[in-house]
mmCIF file of C-alpha atoms and ligand atoms in Angstrom:
data_model
loop_
_atom_site.group_PDB
_atom_site.id
_atom_site.type_symbol
_atom_site.label_atom_id
_atom_site.label_comp_id
_atom_site.label_asym_id
_atom_site.label_seq_id
_atom_site.Cartn_x
_atom_site.Cartn_y
_atom_site.Cartn_z
ATOM 1 C CA MET A 1053 35.203 46.222 15.497
ATOM 2 C CA GLU A 1054 35.207 44.783 18.899
ATOM 3 C CA CYS A 1055 34.431 47.785 21.347
ATOM 4 C CA PHE A 1056 35.602 48.735 24.600
ATOM 5 C CA LEU A 1057 34.481 51.002 27.808
ATOM 6 C CA ASN A 1058 36.320 54.127 26.824
ATOM 7 C CA SER A 1059 35.903 57.824 28.461
ATOM 8 C CA LYS A 1060 32.828 58.493 26.292
ATOM 9 C CA THR A 1061 30.892 55.565 26.867
ATOM 10 C CA GLU A 1062 27.868 55.970 28.827
ATOM 11 C CA LEU A 1063 27.518 54.829 32.441
ATOM 12 C CA TYR A 1064 24.529 53.650 34.036
ATOM 13 C CA ALA A 1065 24.119 51.038 37.145
ATOM 14 C CA VAL A 1066 22.047 49.239 39.944
ATOM 15 C CA ILE A 1067 22.746 50.629 43.453
ATOM 16 C CA GLY A 1068 21.836 48.645 46.078
ATOM 17 C CA ASP A 1069 22.807 46.690 49.336
ATOM 18 C CA PRO A 1070 23.029 43.653 49.007
ATOM 19 C CA ILE A 1071 23.867 44.106 44.633
ATOM 20 C CA SER A 1072 26.422 41.219 43.889
ATOM 21 C CA HIS A 1073 23.216 39.252 43.046
ATOM 22 C CA SER A 1074 21.540 41.123 40.604
ATOM 23 C CA LEU A 1075 20.200 40.294 37.209
ATOM 24 C CA SER A 1076 20.053 43.783 35.965
ATOM 25 C CA PRO A 1077 23.313 44.303 34.187
ATOM 26 C CA ASP A 1078 22.316 40.915 32.461
ATOM 27 C CA ILE A 1079 19.499 42.521 30.902
ATOM 28 C CA HIS A 1080 21.213 46.286 29.710
ATOM 29 C CA ASN A 1081 24.020 45.082 28.706
ATOM 30 C CA ARG A 1082 22.696 42.727 26.567
ATOM 31 C CA ILE A 1083 20.329 45.608 25.151
ATOM 32 C CA TYR A 1084 23.743 47.704 24.603
ATOM 33 C CA LYS A 1085 25.262 44.901 22.945
ATOM 34 C CA ARG A 1086 22.757 43.985 20.560
ATOM 35 C CA LEU A 1087 22.340 47.682 19.822
ATOM 36 C CA LYS A 1088 26.097 48.254 19.277
ATOM 37 C CA GLU A 1089 25.886 51.310 21.838
ATOM 38 C CA ASP A 1090 28.228 52.091 23.564
ATOM 39 C CA LYS A 1091 27.059 52.154 26.936
ATOM 40 C CA ALA A 1092 27.901 50.238 30.436
ATOM 41 C CA TYR A 1093 26.103 49.292 33.164
ATOM 42 C CA LEU A 1094 27.401 48.183 36.667
ATOM 43 C CA ALA A 1095 26.246 46.854 39.632
ATOM 44 C CA MET A 1096 27.586 49.145 42.379
ATOM 45 C CA ARG A 1097 27.329 48.290 46.424
ATOM 46 C CA ILE A 1098 26.298 51.245 47.996
ATOM 47 C CA PRO A 1099 25.070 50.592 52.295
ATOM 48 C CA PRO A 1100 22.597 53.238 53.621
ATOM 49 C CA SER A 1101 25.396 55.237 55.501
ATOM 50 C CA GLU A 1102 27.053 55.683 52.127
ATOM 51 C CA LEU A 1103 24.147 56.521 49.790
ATOM 52 C CA LYS A 1104 23.639 59.889 50.621
ATOM 53 C CA ALA A 1105 27.780 60.889 50.008
ATOM 54 C CA SER A 1106 27.475 59.186 46.944
ATOM 55 C CA ILE A 1107 24.127 61.313 44.715
ATOM 56 C CA ASP A 1108 26.641 63.765 43.073
ATOM 57 C CA LEU A 1109 29.436 60.779 42.113
ATOM 58 C CA LEU A 1110 25.628 58.950 40.659
ATOM 59 C CA ARG A 1111 24.868 63.094 39.160
ATOM 60 C CA ASN A 1112 28.421 63.483 37.628
ATOM 61 C CA ASN A 1113 28.832 60.172 36.126
ATOM 62 C CA PHE A 1114 26.125 58.496 34.932
ATOM 63 C CA LYS A 1115 22.779 59.105 32.405
ATOM 64 C CA GLY A 1116 20.500 56.792 34.657
ATOM 65 C CA PHE A 1117 20.606 54.154 37.521
ATOM 66 C CA ASN A 1118 18.253 51.225 38.538
ATOM 67 C CA VAL A 1119 17.701 52.003 42.194
ATOM 68 C CA THR A 1120 16.557 48.268 44.119
ATOM 69 C CA ILE A 1121 16.596 47.290 48.098
ATOM 70 C CA PRO A 1122 17.226 48.918 50.875
ATOM 71 C CA HIS A 1123 17.239 52.220 48.877
ATOM 72 C CA LYS A 1124 14.207 52.303 46.884
ATOM 73 C CA GLU A 1125 12.140 55.228 50.017
ATOM 74 C CA ALA A 1126 15.372 56.201 51.326
ATOM 75 C CA ILE A 1127 16.624 57.696 48.056
ATOM 76 C CA ILE A 1128 13.291 59.807 47.390
ATOM 77 C CA PRO A 1129 14.674 63.324 49.670
ATOM 78 C CA TYR A 1130 17.525 63.187 46.883
ATOM 79 C CA LEU A 1131 15.809 63.413 43.746
ATOM 80 C CA ASP A 1132 14.604 67.252 42.257
ATOM 81 C CA GLU A 1133 12.149 65.718 40.755
ATOM 82 C CA LEU A 1134 9.581 62.885 41.054
ATOM 83 C CA ASP A 1135 7.152 60.928 38.462
ATOM 84 C CA THR A 1136 3.346 59.926 39.054
ATOM 85 C CA THR A 1137 4.236 56.748 39.885
ATOM 86 C CA ALA A 1138 7.341 57.425 42.520
ATOM 87 C CA GLU A 1139 4.334 59.791 44.237
ATOM 88 C CA ILE A 1140 1.990 56.878 43.917
ATOM 89 C CA TYR A 1141 3.681 54.383 45.667
ATOM 90 C CA GLY A 1142 6.383 56.136 47.542
ATOM 91 C CA ALA A 1143 8.932 54.416 46.138
ATOM 92 C CA VAL A 1144 11.515 54.890 43.290
ATOM 93 C CA ASN A 1145 13.455 52.285 41.440
ATOM 94 C CA THR A 1146 14.664 53.847 38.101
ATOM 95 C CA VAL A 1147 16.301 57.821 38.240
ATOM 96 C CA ARG A 1148 17.289 59.424 35.197
ATOM 97 C CA VAL A 1149 20.157 61.713 35.365
ATOM 98 C CA GLU A 1150 19.247 65.300 32.961
ATOM 99 C CA ASN A 1151 21.541 68.053 33.273
ATOM 100 C CA GLY A 1152 22.427 67.288 36.886
ATOM 101 C CA ARG A 1153 19.161 66.771 37.643
ATOM 102 C CA LEU A 1154 17.088 63.331 39.338
ATOM 103 C CA LYS A 1155 13.989 62.871 38.507
ATOM 104 C CA GLY A 1156 12.573 59.369 39.910
ATOM 105 C CA TYR A 1157 10.474 56.627 38.700
ATOM 106 C CA ASN A 1158 8.912 53.331 39.738
ATOM 107 C CA THR A 1159 8.892 50.979 37.197
ATOM 108 C CA ASP A 1160 7.774 48.069 39.018
ATOM 109 C CA GLY A 1161 3.866 48.321 38.323
ATOM 110 C CA TYR A 1162 4.525 47.951 34.962
ATOM 111 C CA GLY A 1163 6.695 45.365 35.376
ATOM 112 C CA PHE A 1164 4.014 43.572 37.572
ATOM 113 C CA ILE A 1165 1.080 44.287 35.201
ATOM 114 C CA MET A 1166 2.524 43.528 32.214
ATOM 115 C CA ALA A 1167 4.126 39.958 33.445
ATOM 116 C CA MET A 1168 0.666 39.296 34.679
ATOM 117 C CA GLU A 1169 -0.484 40.090 30.969
ATOM 118 C CA ALA A 1170 2.347 38.325 28.736
ATOM 119 C CA GLU A 1171 0.968 34.895 30.525
ATOM 120 C CA GLY A 1172 -3.110 36.213 29.403
ATOM 121 C CA PHE A 1173 -3.910 36.068 33.490
ATOM 122 C CA LYS A 1174 -6.833 37.562 33.903
ATOM 123 C CA VAL A 1175 -7.807 39.543 37.578
ATOM 124 C CA GLU A 1176 -10.130 41.668 36.938
ATOM 125 C CA GLY A 1177 -12.311 42.135 39.615
ATOM 126 C CA LYS A 1178 -11.091 38.660 41.459
ATOM 127 C CA LYS A 1179 -10.232 37.250 44.305
ATOM 128 C CA VAL A 1180 -6.396 38.012 45.623
ATOM 129 C CA LEU A 1181 -4.243 37.344 48.085
ATOM 130 C CA LEU A 1182 -1.385 38.918 49.083
ATOM 131 C CA LEU A 1183 1.171 37.666 50.622
ATOM 132 C CA GLY A 1184 3.809 40.278 52.579
ATOM 133 C CA ALA A 1185 2.830 44.068 53.106
ATOM 134 C CA GLY A 1186 6.367 45.863 51.890
ATOM 135 C CA GLY A 1187 7.696 47.805 49.157
ATOM 136 C CA ALA A 1188 7.085 45.227 46.479
ATOM 137 C CA ALA A 1189 3.463 44.639 48.166
ATOM 138 C CA ARG A 1190 2.980 48.091 47.774
ATOM 139 C CA VAL A 1191 3.326 48.925 44.393
ATOM 140 C CA VAL A 1192 1.439 44.721 43.447
ATOM 141 C CA ALA A 1193 -1.224 45.914 45.769
ATOM 142 C CA HIS A 1194 -2.239 49.308 43.746
ATOM 143 C CA GLU A 1195 -2.098 47.637 40.486
ATOM 144 C CA LEU A 1196 -4.604 44.849 41.946
ATOM 145 C CA LEU A 1197 -6.646 47.512 43.468
ATOM 146 C CA ASN A 1198 -6.856 49.117 40.266
ATOM 147 C CA LYS A 1199 -7.797 46.282 38.454
ATOM 148 C CA GLY A 1200 -11.226 46.126 40.931
ATOM 149 C CA CYS A 1201 -9.826 42.981 42.568
ATOM 150 C CA HIS A 1202 -10.810 42.213 46.316
ATOM 151 C CA LEU A 1203 -7.751 42.352 48.093
ATOM 152 C CA THR A 1204 -6.737 39.957 51.284
ATOM 153 C CA ILE A 1205 -3.757 41.027 52.430
ATOM 154 C CA ALA A 1206 -1.678 38.904 54.654
ATOM 155 C CA ASN A 1207 1.564 39.630 56.528
ATOM 156 C CA ARG A 1208 3.400 38.485 59.355
ATOM 157 C CA SER A 1209 3.408 41.702 61.491
ATOM 158 C CA GLU A 1210 0.185 43.114 62.073
ATOM 159 C CA GLU A 1211 1.443 46.819 62.422
ATOM 160 C CA LYS A 1212 2.735 46.360 58.811
ATOM 161 C CA ARG A 1213 -0.359 45.099 57.025
ATOM 162 C CA GLU A 1214 -2.414 47.770 58.265
ATOM 163 C CA ARG A 1215 -0.408 50.194 57.934
ATOM 164 C CA LEU A 1216 -0.404 49.252 54.265
ATOM 165 C CA LYS A 1217 -3.902 49.034 54.026
ATOM 166 C CA ALA A 1218 -4.753 52.683 56.102
ATOM 167 C CA GLU A 1219 -2.381 53.874 52.805
ATOM 168 C CA LEU A 1220 -3.941 52.102 50.118
ATOM 169 C CA LEU A 1221 -7.714 52.913 51.512
ATOM 170 C CA ALA A 1222 -6.467 56.750 51.414
ATOM 171 C CA HIS A 1223 -5.495 56.193 47.726
ATOM 172 C CA SER A 1224 -7.684 54.129 45.790
ATOM 173 C CA SER A 1225 -11.140 54.410 45.324
ATOM 174 C CA ASN A 1226 -11.407 50.822 45.046
ATOM 175 C CA LYS A 1227 -11.999 49.992 48.963
ATOM 176 C CA HIS A 1228 -11.907 46.108 49.145
ATOM 177 C CA ILE A 1229 -9.083 45.391 51.517
ATOM 178 C CA ILE A 1230 -9.001 43.089 54.216
ATOM 179 C CA THR A 1231 -6.013 41.860 56.316
ATOM 180 C CA CYS A 1232 -5.328 39.019 58.393
ATOM 181 C CA SER A 1233 -2.478 36.948 59.443
ATOM 182 C CA PRO A 1234 -0.697 34.214 57.461
ATOM 183 C CA SER A 1235 -1.995 31.710 59.785
ATOM 184 C CA GLU A 1236 -5.516 32.522 59.763
ATOM 185 C CA LEU A 1237 -5.870 32.269 55.630
ATOM 186 C CA LYS A 1238 -8.791 29.967 53.923
ATOM 187 C CA GLU A 1239 -9.080 28.821 50.793
ATOM 188 C CA GLY A 1240 -11.210 30.700 47.794
ATOM 189 C CA TYR A 1241 -9.006 32.965 45.435
ATOM 190 C CA TYR A 1242 -8.551 33.351 42.154
ATOM 191 C CA CYS A 1243 -4.572 34.324 42.221
ATOM 192 C CA ILE A 1244 -1.837 34.378 44.989
ATOM 193 C CA VAL A 1245 0.606 36.512 44.357
ATOM 194 C CA ASN A 1246 3.838 35.980 47.070
ATOM 195 C CA THR A 1247 6.125 39.369 47.430
ATOM 196 C CA THR A 1248 7.997 37.897 50.400
ATOM 197 C CA PRO A 1249 11.449 36.809 50.497
ATOM 198 C CA VAL A 1250 10.424 33.700 52.006
ATOM 199 C CA GLY A 1251 11.356 30.761 49.192
ATOM 200 C CA MET A 1252 14.832 33.108 48.465
ATOM 201 C CA ALA A 1253 18.273 32.120 49.952
ATOM 202 C CA PRO A 1254 18.365 31.624 52.954
ATOM 203 C CA LEU A 1255 15.145 30.908 53.428
ATOM 204 C CA GLU A 1256 15.195 28.461 50.160
ATOM 205 C CA GLN A 1257 13.249 25.702 52.316
ATOM 206 C CA GLN A 1258 10.456 27.170 53.810
ATOM 207 C CA LEU A 1259 6.805 28.150 52.168
ATOM 208 C CA PRO A 1260 5.280 31.482 53.119
ATOM 209 C CA LEU A 1261 1.685 29.919 53.189
ATOM 210 C CA GLU A 1262 0.882 27.460 55.682
ATOM 211 C CA ASN A 1263 -1.902 26.162 54.725
ATOM 212 C CA LEU A 1264 -1.443 24.007 51.089
ATOM 213 C CA GLU A 1265 -5.128 23.492 50.990
ATOM 214 C CA ILE A 1266 -5.762 27.277 49.916
ATOM 215 C CA LEU A 1267 -3.715 26.198 46.648
ATOM 216 C CA LYS A 1268 -6.087 23.734 45.243
ATOM 217 C CA ALA A 1269 -8.873 26.358 45.353
ATOM 218 C CA SER A 1270 -6.617 28.614 43.056
ATOM 219 C CA GLU A 1271 -5.555 29.604 39.859
ATOM 220 C CA VAL A 1272 -2.848 31.338 39.150
ATOM 221 C CA VAL A 1273 -0.576 31.496 42.010
ATOM 222 C CA PHE A 1274 3.151 34.203 41.115
ATOM 223 C CA ASP A 1275 5.648 34.136 43.193
ATOM 224 C CA LEU A 1276 8.227 37.288 42.836
ATOM 225 C CA ILE A 1277 11.221 35.550 43.407
ATOM 226 C CA TYR A 1278 13.511 34.976 40.162
ATOM 227 C CA ASN A 1279 16.252 32.652 42.463
ATOM 228 C CA PRO A 1280 15.393 29.837 42.727
ATOM 229 C CA TYR A 1281 13.700 30.004 38.959
ATOM 230 C CA LYS A 1282 10.726 27.646 40.477
ATOM 231 C CA THR A 1283 10.523 28.463 44.507
ATOM 232 C CA LEU A 1284 8.838 25.936 47.050
ATOM 233 C CA LEU A 1285 6.187 27.621 46.717
ATOM 234 C CA LEU A 1286 5.431 27.415 42.817
ATOM 235 C CA LYS A 1287 6.304 23.734 43.241
ATOM 236 C CA ALA A 1288 3.622 23.456 45.433
ATOM 237 C CA ALA A 1289 1.521 25.108 43.528
ATOM 238 C CA GLU A 1290 1.844 23.346 40.244
ATOM 239 C CA GLU A 1291 1.374 19.977 42.518
ATOM 240 C CA ALA A 1292 -2.184 21.301 43.567
ATOM 241 C CA GLY A 1293 -2.944 22.368 39.325
ATOM 242 C CA CYS A 1294 -2.509 26.063 39.698
ATOM 243 C CA ARG A 1295 -0.720 28.269 36.353
ATOM 244 C CA VAL A 1296 2.671 29.401 38.088
ATOM 245 C CA LEU A 1297 4.699 32.814 37.619
ATOM 246 C CA ASN A 1298 8.232 33.219 39.009
ATOM 247 C CA GLY A 1299 9.635 37.144 39.441
ATOM 248 C CA PHE A 1300 11.499 37.012 36.428
ATOM 249 C CA SER A 1301 8.988 38.643 33.504
ATOM 250 C CA MET A 1302 8.129 41.648 36.018
ATOM 251 C CA LEU A 1303 11.673 41.850 36.695
ATOM 252 C CA TYR A 1304 12.424 42.559 33.284
ATOM 253 C CA TYR A 1305 9.803 44.277 31.993
ATOM 254 C CA GLN A 1306 10.279 47.069 34.603
ATOM 255 C CA GLY A 1307 14.216 47.281 33.297
ATOM 256 C CA ILE A 1308 12.729 47.248 29.684
ATOM 257 C CA LYS A 1309 10.189 50.510 30.911
ATOM 258 C CA ALA A 1310 13.461 51.950 32.811
ATOM 259 C CA GLN A 1311 15.408 51.492 29.185
ATOM 260 C CA GLU A 1312 12.424 53.379 28.029
ATOM 261 C CA HIS A 1313 12.966 56.282 30.459
ATOM 262 C CA TRP A 1314 16.749 57.223 29.743
ATOM 263 C CA ARG A 1315 16.379 56.585 25.643
ATOM 264 C CA GLY A 1316 12.983 58.703 25.608
ATOM 265 C CA ALA A 1317 11.701 56.021 22.894
ATOM 266 C CA VAL A 1318 10.439 52.670 23.058
ATOM 267 C CA LEU A 1319 12.909 49.374 22.275
ATOM 268 C CA PRO A 1320 12.236 47.332 19.283
ATOM 269 C CA ASN A 1321 9.921 44.674 20.483
ATOM 270 C CA LYS A 1322 11.935 42.316 18.626
ATOM 271 C CA ILE A 1323 15.295 42.943 20.507
ATOM 272 C CA ALA A 1324 12.976 43.112 23.827
ATOM 273 C CA GLN A 1325 11.174 39.932 22.881
ATOM 274 C CA GLU A 1326 14.675 38.023 21.483
ATOM 275 C CA ILE A 1327 16.818 38.648 25.266
ATOM 276 C CA PHE A 1328 13.883 37.713 27.786
ATOM 277 C CA VAL A 1329 14.158 34.097 25.632
ATOM 278 C CA GLU A 1330 17.984 34.398 25.707
ATOM 279 C CA LEU A 1331 17.651 35.310 29.811
ATOM 280 C CA GLU A 1332 15.081 33.150 30.653
ATOM 281 C CA ASN A 1333 17.342 29.856 28.896
ATOM 282 C CA MET A 1334 19.902 30.942 31.492
ATOM 283 C CA LEU A 1335 17.744 30.841 34.300
ATOM 284 C CA LYS A 1336 16.087 27.899 33.789
HETATM 285 P P1 NAP B 1846 10.390 44.329 52.261
HETATM 286 O O1 NAP B 1846 10.029 45.871 51.839
HETATM 287 O O2 NAP B 1846 11.194 44.260 52.522
HETATM 288 O O3 NAP B 1846 8.815 43.399 52.504
HETATM 289 C C1 NAP B 1846 9.044 41.741 52.418
HETATM 290 C C2 NAP B 1846 7.820 41.594 53.413
HETATM 291 O O4 NAP B 1846 8.209 40.407 53.574
HETATM 292 C C3 NAP B 1846 7.325 42.187 55.175
HETATM 293 O O5 NAP B 1846 6.166 42.330 54.416
HETATM 294 C C4 NAP B 1846 7.781 41.164 56.142
HETATM 295 O O6 NAP B 1846 6.991 41.240 56.689
HETATM 296 C C5 NAP B 1846 7.485 39.760 55.362
HETATM 297 N N1 NAP B 1846 8.712 39.339 55.700
HETATM 298 C C6 NAP B 1846 9.808 38.849 55.436
HETATM 299 N N2 NAP B 1846 10.614 38.032 55.712
HETATM 300 C C7 NAP B 1846 9.673 37.158 56.354
HETATM 301 C C8 NAP B 1846 9.592 35.737 56.337
HETATM 302 N N3 NAP B 1846 10.581 34.704 57.170
HETATM 303 N N4 NAP B 1846 8.283 35.344 57.213
HETATM 304 C C9 NAP B 1846 7.286 36.426 57.006
HETATM 305 N N5 NAP B 1846 7.324 37.453 55.897
HETATM 306 C C10 NAP B 1846 8.560 37.879 56.067
HETATM 307 O O7 NAP B 1846 10.774 43.814 50.773
HETATM 308 P P2 NAP B 1846 10.028 43.978 49.197
HETATM 309 O O8 NAP B 1846 11.211 45.305 48.534
HETATM 310 O O9 NAP B 1846 8.499 44.188 49.463
HETATM 311 O O10 NAP B 1846 10.878 43.129 48.439
HETATM 312 C C11 NAP B 1846 10.270 41.392 48.642
HETATM 313 C C12 NAP B 1846 10.755 40.614 47.765
HETATM 314 O O11 NAP B 1846 9.831 40.841 46.502
HETATM 315 C C13 NAP B 1846 11.783 40.434 47.310
HETATM 316 O O12 NAP B 1846 12.106 38.654 47.419
HETATM 317 C C14 NAP B 1846 12.131 40.722 46.224
HETATM 318 O O13 NAP B 1846 13.552 40.470 45.949
HETATM 319 C C15 NAP B 1846 10.833 40.897 45.463
HETATM 320 N N6 NAP B 1846 11.053 41.625 44.300
HETATM 321 C C16 NAP B 1846 10.862 41.335 43.030
HETATM 322 C C17 NAP B 1846 10.703 42.371 42.498
HETATM 323 C C18 NAP B 1846 10.986 41.714 40.593
HETATM 324 O O14 NAP B 1846 10.945 42.599 39.577
HETATM 325 N N7 NAP B 1846 10.793 40.410 40.495
HETATM 326 C C19 NAP B 1846 10.562 43.020 42.313
HETATM 327 C C20 NAP B 1846 10.672 43.458 43.527
HETATM 328 C C21 NAP B 1846 10.436 42.936 44.866
HETATM 329 P P3 NAP B 1846 7.244 41.373 58.395
HETATM 330 O O15 NAP B 1846 5.867 43.244 58.668
HETATM 331 O O16 NAP B 1846 6.744 41.055 59.516
HETATM 332 O O17 NAP B 1846 8.698 41.747 58.114
#
């Protein structure tokens, strides 16, 4: 029997602005279709000025939603409860709606670690260079510090990189954090993670790193961007002999963890793996 949306269909969404590029509906609707569930996942553009006014609509009509740029921090005052992941990162990317209450989670850190582990990247205790000091950098930095990494944060604006360093030092027992401007960088990193949007439209012809010599001494380069599938940075890293990873698997695994929060159960691994391959082939 063919399945149509009806008044009982459970609704989920991703909210952000812009949102039309989002891959999240592709991930979640594939899961619902595969499990033959009467659920649907929408992409909803909510400009910052309309976030507050949208909360009750989400609360009354959705079972859960993802939150992306620019609302990950701004949504926090409207939530009833935060899980520890959201508290640690000071940002929310997943909300579960239960009996009219909104509980915020952050599954980006899980996505980052799962993506690294799935590729067999072992960063424990290694020197890692983080490019950028925004919301994604904060999550990635926490995870890398937990793994005992020695972190260098290179970011264009000094104020933001120093603020991130101070915040990390206040929360982590691993104090191995140094900061610098991207122009001051020299080689010596096992792993490089790009958390800036440099490499995606409209900056797809740019590199987040000036000194490409750094790549030659690195083993692993992870770009959080997944569109384009291979950024200029990843192409240069491959040429320099590094192993590379784009942001698709991080996005995918954060989505799988969001599903777990919404359904209160782990997705069958076989289905999760099959959809991963399906989407990866679509993006390549
Ligand atoms: P954000 O909070 O706005 O931070 C962006 C960072 O990039 C800032 O540190 C900013 O530096 C730097 N930056 C921006 N434009 C730059 C430029 N032209 N040159 C040099 N540095 C620049 O954004 P975010 O939430 O961290 O997201 C960053 C990227 O990660 C986006 O591409 C996003 O799509 C990606 N992301 C991917 C996933 C995934 O699952 N794959 C998850 C989250 C985020 P300044 O301080 O100097 O402005």
